[in-house]
PDB file of C-alpha atoms in Angstrom:
ATOM      1  CA  MET A 605      14.037 -21.122  -2.658  1.00 59.00           C
ATOM      2  CA  CYS A 606      13.854 -17.381  -2.021  1.00 63.00           C
ATOM      3  CA  PRO A 607      11.396 -15.699  -4.415  1.00 74.00           C
ATOM      4  CA  ASN A 608      12.634 -12.725  -6.451  1.00 81.00           C
ATOM      5  CA  SER A 609      11.148  -9.274  -5.977  1.00 84.00           C
ATOM      6  CA  LYS A 610       8.864  -9.653  -9.056  1.00 84.00           C
ATOM      7  CA  ALA A 611       7.393 -12.864  -7.618  1.00 87.00           C
ATOM      8  CA  VAL A 612       6.884 -11.229  -4.209  1.00 89.00           C
ATOM      9  CA  GLY A 613       5.108  -8.298  -5.871  1.00 88.00           C
ATOM     10  CA  ASP A 614       2.961 -10.594  -8.000  1.00 90.00           C
ATOM     11  CA  THR A 615       1.956 -12.549  -4.887  1.00 94.00           C
ATOM     12  CA  THR A 616       1.027  -9.346  -3.074  1.00 96.00           C
ATOM     13  CA  GLU A 617      -0.991  -8.064  -6.030  1.00 95.00           C
ATOM     14  CA  SER A 618      -2.840 -11.380  -6.462  1.00 96.00           C
ATOM     15  CA  LYS A 619      -3.767 -11.573  -2.757  1.00 97.00           C
ATOM     16  CA  ILE A 620      -5.103  -8.005  -2.840  1.00 97.00           C
ATOM     17  CA  LEU A 621      -7.012  -8.734  -6.050  1.00 97.00           C
ATOM     18  CA  HIS A 622      -8.489 -11.878  -4.471  1.00 97.00           C
ATOM     19  CA  THR A 623      -9.578  -9.975  -1.358  1.00 97.00           C
ATOM     20  CA  LEU A 624     -11.264  -7.234  -3.369  1.00 98.00           C
ATOM     21  CA  ILE A 625     -13.082  -9.635  -5.711  1.00 97.00           C
ATOM     22  CA  SER A 626     -14.112 -11.888  -2.813  1.00 97.00           C
ATOM     23  CA  ASN A 627     -15.755  -8.871  -1.208  1.00 97.00           C
ATOM     24  CA  GLY A 628     -17.848  -8.081  -4.266  1.00 97.00           C
ATOM     25  CA  TYR A 629     -15.790  -5.342  -5.917  1.00 97.00           C
ATOM     26  CA  SER A 630     -15.233  -5.151  -9.649  1.00 97.00           C
ATOM     27  CA  VAL A 631     -11.503  -4.829 -10.298  1.00 97.00           C
ATOM     28  CA  SER A 632      -9.677  -3.893 -13.513  1.00 97.00           C
ATOM     29  CA  ILE A 633      -6.012  -4.467 -14.251  1.00 95.00           C
ATOM     30  CA  PRO A 634      -4.280  -1.890 -16.457  1.00 94.00           C
ATOM     31  CA  PHE A 635      -2.669  -3.276 -19.611  1.00 93.00           C
ATOM     32  CA  GLY A 636       1.130  -3.038 -19.602  1.00 84.00           C
ATOM     33  CA  ASP A 637       3.549  -1.868 -16.918  1.00 77.00           C
ATOM     34  CA  ASN A 638       3.545   1.874 -17.552  1.00 79.00           C
ATOM     35  CA  ASP A 639       0.909   2.992 -15.049  1.00 87.00           C
ATOM     36  CA  LYS A 640       1.619   4.090 -11.479  1.00 90.00           C
ATOM     37  CA  TYR A 641      -1.334   2.023 -10.253  1.00 95.00           C
ATOM     38  CA  ASP A 642      -1.635  -1.760 -10.227  1.00 95.00           C
ATOM     39  CA  LEU A 643      -5.417  -2.103  -9.958  1.00 97.00           C
ATOM     40  CA  ILE A 644      -8.548  -0.045 -10.478  1.00 97.00           C
ATOM     41  CA  VAL A 645     -11.372  -0.938  -8.114  1.00 97.00           C
ATOM     42  CA  ASP A 646     -14.991   0.125  -8.593  1.00 97.00           C
ATOM     43  CA  ASP A 647     -16.373   1.219  -5.226  1.00 95.00           C
ATOM     44  CA  ASP A 648     -20.056   1.702  -6.101  1.00 93.00           C
ATOM     45  CA  GLY A 649     -19.266   3.881  -9.149  1.00 93.00           C
ATOM     46  CA  ARG A 650     -16.192   5.566  -7.667  1.00 94.00           C
ATOM     47  CA  LEU A 651     -13.079   4.293  -9.476  1.00 96.00           C
ATOM     48  CA  LEU A 652     -10.001   4.076  -7.239  1.00 97.00           C
ATOM     49  CA  ARG A 653      -6.436   3.654  -8.485  1.00 97.00           C
ATOM     50  CA  ILE A 654      -4.603   1.221  -6.196  1.00 97.00           C
ATOM     51  CA  GLN A 655      -0.848   0.782  -5.824  1.00 96.00           C
ATOM     52  CA  CYS A 656      -0.034  -2.617  -4.268  1.00 96.00           C
ATOM     53  CA  LYS A 657       2.957  -2.717  -1.929  1.00 96.00           C
ATOM     54  CA  THR A 658       4.745  -5.369   0.120  1.00 96.00           C
ATOM     55  CA  ALA A 659       5.879  -4.406   3.634  1.00 97.00           C
ATOM     56  CA  TRP A 660       8.841  -5.737   5.571  1.00 95.00           C
ATOM     57  CA  GLU A 661       9.717  -5.655   9.253  1.00 94.00           C
ATOM     58  CA  THR A 662      12.223  -2.951  10.123  1.00 92.00           C
ATOM     59  CA  LYS A 663      12.312  -3.581  13.859  1.00 89.00           C
ATOM     60  CA  THR A 664      10.190  -5.501  16.302  1.00 89.00           C
ATOM     61  CA  GLY A 665       6.633  -4.271  16.112  1.00 91.00           C
ATOM     62  CA  THR A 666       7.147  -2.090  13.007  1.00 95.00           C
ATOM     63  CA  ILE A 667       6.717  -2.691   9.288  1.00 96.00           C
ATOM     64  CA  ARG A 668       7.642  -0.399   6.404  1.00 96.00           C
ATOM     65  CA  PHE A 669       6.746   0.010   2.753  1.00 96.00           C
ATOM     66  CA  ASN A 670       7.957   2.374   0.041  1.00 92.00           C
ATOM     67  CA  THR A 671       5.674   5.201  -1.005  1.00 93.00           C
ATOM     68  CA  HIS A 672       7.795   6.220  -3.996  1.00 85.00           C
ATOM     69  CA  SER A 673       8.972   4.535  -7.181  1.00 83.00           C
ATOM     70  CA  GLN A 674      12.518   4.235  -8.451  1.00 76.00           C
ATOM     71  CA  THR A 675      13.485   3.967 -12.105  1.00 76.00           C
ATOM     72  CA  THR A 676      16.540   4.343 -14.278  1.00 76.00           C
ATOM     73  CA  ARG A 677      16.129   6.053 -17.631  1.00 79.00           C
ATOM     74  CA  ASP A 678      18.984   6.785 -19.994  1.00 82.00           C
ATOM     75  CA  GLY A 679      21.427   5.836 -17.250  1.00 83.00           C
ATOM     76  CA  GLU A 680      19.965   8.309 -14.767  1.00 83.00           C
ATOM     77  CA  TYR A 681      18.248   7.445 -11.460  1.00 81.00           C
ATOM     78  CA  HIS A 682      14.785   8.904 -10.884  1.00 77.00           C
ATOM     79  CA  GLU A 683      12.424   8.842  -7.882  1.00 80.00           C
ATOM     80  CA  SER A 684       8.819   9.915  -7.912  1.00 81.00           C
ATOM     81  CA  THR A 685       5.938   9.865  -5.458  1.00 82.00           C
ATOM     82  CA  TYR A 686       2.489   8.457  -6.103  1.00 86.00           C
ATOM     83  CA  HIS A 687       0.586  11.626  -5.131  1.00 84.00           C
ATOM     84  CA  ASP A 688      -1.865  12.584  -7.892  1.00 87.00           C
ATOM     85  CA  ALA A 689      -1.227   9.189  -9.549  1.00 91.00           C
ATOM     86  CA  VAL A 690      -2.983   6.782  -7.157  1.00 95.00           C
ATOM     87  CA  ASP A 691      -5.799   7.023  -4.641  1.00 96.00           C
ATOM     88  CA  ALA A 692      -4.595   4.456  -2.131  1.00 96.00           C
ATOM     89  CA  PHE A 693      -1.912   1.965  -1.235  1.00 97.00           C
ATOM     90  CA  VAL A 694      -2.947  -1.523  -0.264  1.00 98.00           C
ATOM     91  CA  VAL A 695      -0.060  -3.082   1.617  1.00 98.00           C
ATOM     92  CA  ARG A 696       0.561  -6.768   2.352  1.00 97.00           C
ATOM     93  CA  TYR A 697       2.791  -7.946   5.176  1.00 97.00           C
ATOM     94  CA  PRO A 698       3.905 -11.428   4.034  1.00 95.00           C
ATOM     95  CA  GLU A 699       4.727 -12.719   7.534  1.00 94.00           C
ATOM     96  CA  THR A 700       1.058 -12.562   8.533  1.00 95.00           C
ATOM     97  CA  ASP A 701      -0.623 -12.060   5.133  1.00 95.00           C
ATOM     98  CA  ASP A 702      -2.470  -9.103   6.650  1.00 97.00           C
ATOM     99  CA  LEU A 703      -3.511  -6.241   4.382  1.00 98.00           C
ATOM    100  CA  TYR A 704      -3.571  -2.506   5.113  1.00 98.00           C
ATOM    101  CA  TRP A 705      -5.390   0.273   3.222  1.00 97.00           C
ATOM    102  CA  ILE A 706      -3.677   3.678   3.276  1.00 96.00           C
ATOM    103  CA  ASP A 707      -5.194   6.623   1.421  1.00 95.00           C
ATOM    104  CA  VAL A 708      -2.458   8.349  -0.558  1.00 94.00           C
ATOM    105  CA  ALA A 709      -3.222  11.646   1.233  1.00 92.00           C
ATOM    106  CA  GLU A 710      -2.178   9.991   4.521  1.00 92.00           C
ATOM    107  CA  ALA A 711       1.072   8.536   3.129  1.00 92.00           C
ATOM    108  CA  THR A 712       4.511  10.071   3.400  1.00 86.00           C
ATOM    109  CA  ASP A 713       6.624  10.780   0.301  1.00 84.00           C
ATOM    110  CA  GLN A 714       9.413   8.177   0.631  1.00 87.00           C
ATOM    111  CA  LYS A 715       8.417   5.381   2.975  1.00 93.00           C
ATOM    112  CA  MET A 716       5.817   4.784   5.645  1.00 95.00           C
ATOM    113  CA  GLU A 717       5.953   2.743   8.835  1.00 95.00           C
ATOM    114  CA  LEU A 718       3.062   1.039  10.545  1.00 96.00           C
ATOM    115  CA  ARG A 719       3.449  -0.002  14.174  1.00 95.00           C
ATOM    116  CA  PHE A 720       1.878  -2.879  16.026  1.00 94.00           C
ATOM    117  CA  SER A 721       3.200  -1.746  19.395  1.00 88.00           C
ATOM    118  CA  ALA A 722       5.322   1.015  20.936  1.00 83.00           C
ATOM    119  CA  GLU A 723       6.548   2.126  24.335  1.00 82.00           C
ATOM    120  CA  ILE A 724       4.710   5.431  23.986  1.00 81.00           C
ATOM    121  CA  ASP A 725       1.526   6.608  22.297  1.00 83.00           C
ATOM    122  CA  HIS A 726       2.605   9.523  20.116  1.00 84.00           C
ATOM    123  CA  PRO A 727       0.383  11.333  17.580  1.00 84.00           C
ATOM    124  CA  ALA A 728       3.004  10.740  14.842  1.00 86.00           C
ATOM    125  CA  ILE A 729       2.739   6.950  15.133  1.00 90.00           C
ATOM    126  CA  ASN A 730       0.830   5.235  12.358  1.00 93.00           C
ATOM    127  CA  TRP A 731      -0.882   2.329  14.139  1.00 94.00           C
ATOM    128  CA  ALA A 732      -1.259  -0.739  11.915  1.00 96.00           C
ATOM    129  CA  SER A 733      -4.648  -1.444  13.488  1.00 95.00           C
ATOM    130  CA  ASP A 734      -5.985   1.880  12.135  1.00 95.00           C
ATOM    131  CA  TYR A 735      -5.270   0.741   8.568  1.00 97.00           C
ATOM    132  CA  GLU A 736      -6.240  -2.946   8.664  1.00 97.00           C
ATOM    133  CA  PHE A 737      -8.054  -3.923   5.483  1.00 97.00           C
ATOM    134  CA  ASP A 738     -10.712  -6.598   5.820  1.00 93.00           C
ATOM    135  CA  GLY A 739     -12.002  -6.253   2.276  1.00 94.00           C
ATOM    136  CA  THR A 740     -14.298  -3.262   2.862  1.00 95.00           C
ATOM    137  CA  ILE A 741     -12.950  -0.044   1.371  1.00 96.00           C
ATOM    138  CA  PRO A 742     -12.836   2.544   4.157  1.00 90.00           C
ATOM    139  CA  SER A 743     -14.060   6.075   3.790  1.00 80.00           C
ATOM    140  CA  ILE A 744     -11.573   8.798   4.657  1.00 58.00           C
ATOM    141  CA  SER A 745     -13.828   9.995   7.466  1.00 46.00           C
ATOM    142  CA  SER A 746     -13.719   6.551   9.144  1.00 47.00           C
ATOM    143  CA  ARG A 747     -10.099   7.020  10.266  1.00 48.00           C
ATOM    144  CA  PRO A 748      -9.349   7.943  13.862  1.00 50.00           C
ATOM    145  CA  ASP A 749      -8.641  11.688  14.228  1.00 51.00           C
ATOM    146  CA  SER A 750     -10.079  12.423  10.768  1.00 45.00           C
TER     147      SER A 750
END
């Protein structure tokens, strides 16, 4: 049976929650569905708003996730970004169950791609290996080229 999008999102969120708690972080879950963030993680007194996302393969060696939300209100379609509403995306790729931590300042406004491999090494490529999340929250200065 193919899970629906809510079940996929719940699985992603629960795996991220498990990883954070297993690594000693205190995590809070906002009440209701009206917040832009899914989790709040306490990183030694610094509270971070986390948006959990599920990635999918777009082409061999590349995964993508949305960095905007889509809603319909009063019959009208609305899109909005997460800038100023979250601190980071934590992304799960279901095929491998790997997680990736992307600071919101490094994310694009609509969608973001992470690459595992490419024919060329271009500065615009977001290498998946640079964002791998092992359960330790990275500092912004720990990124390559930061």
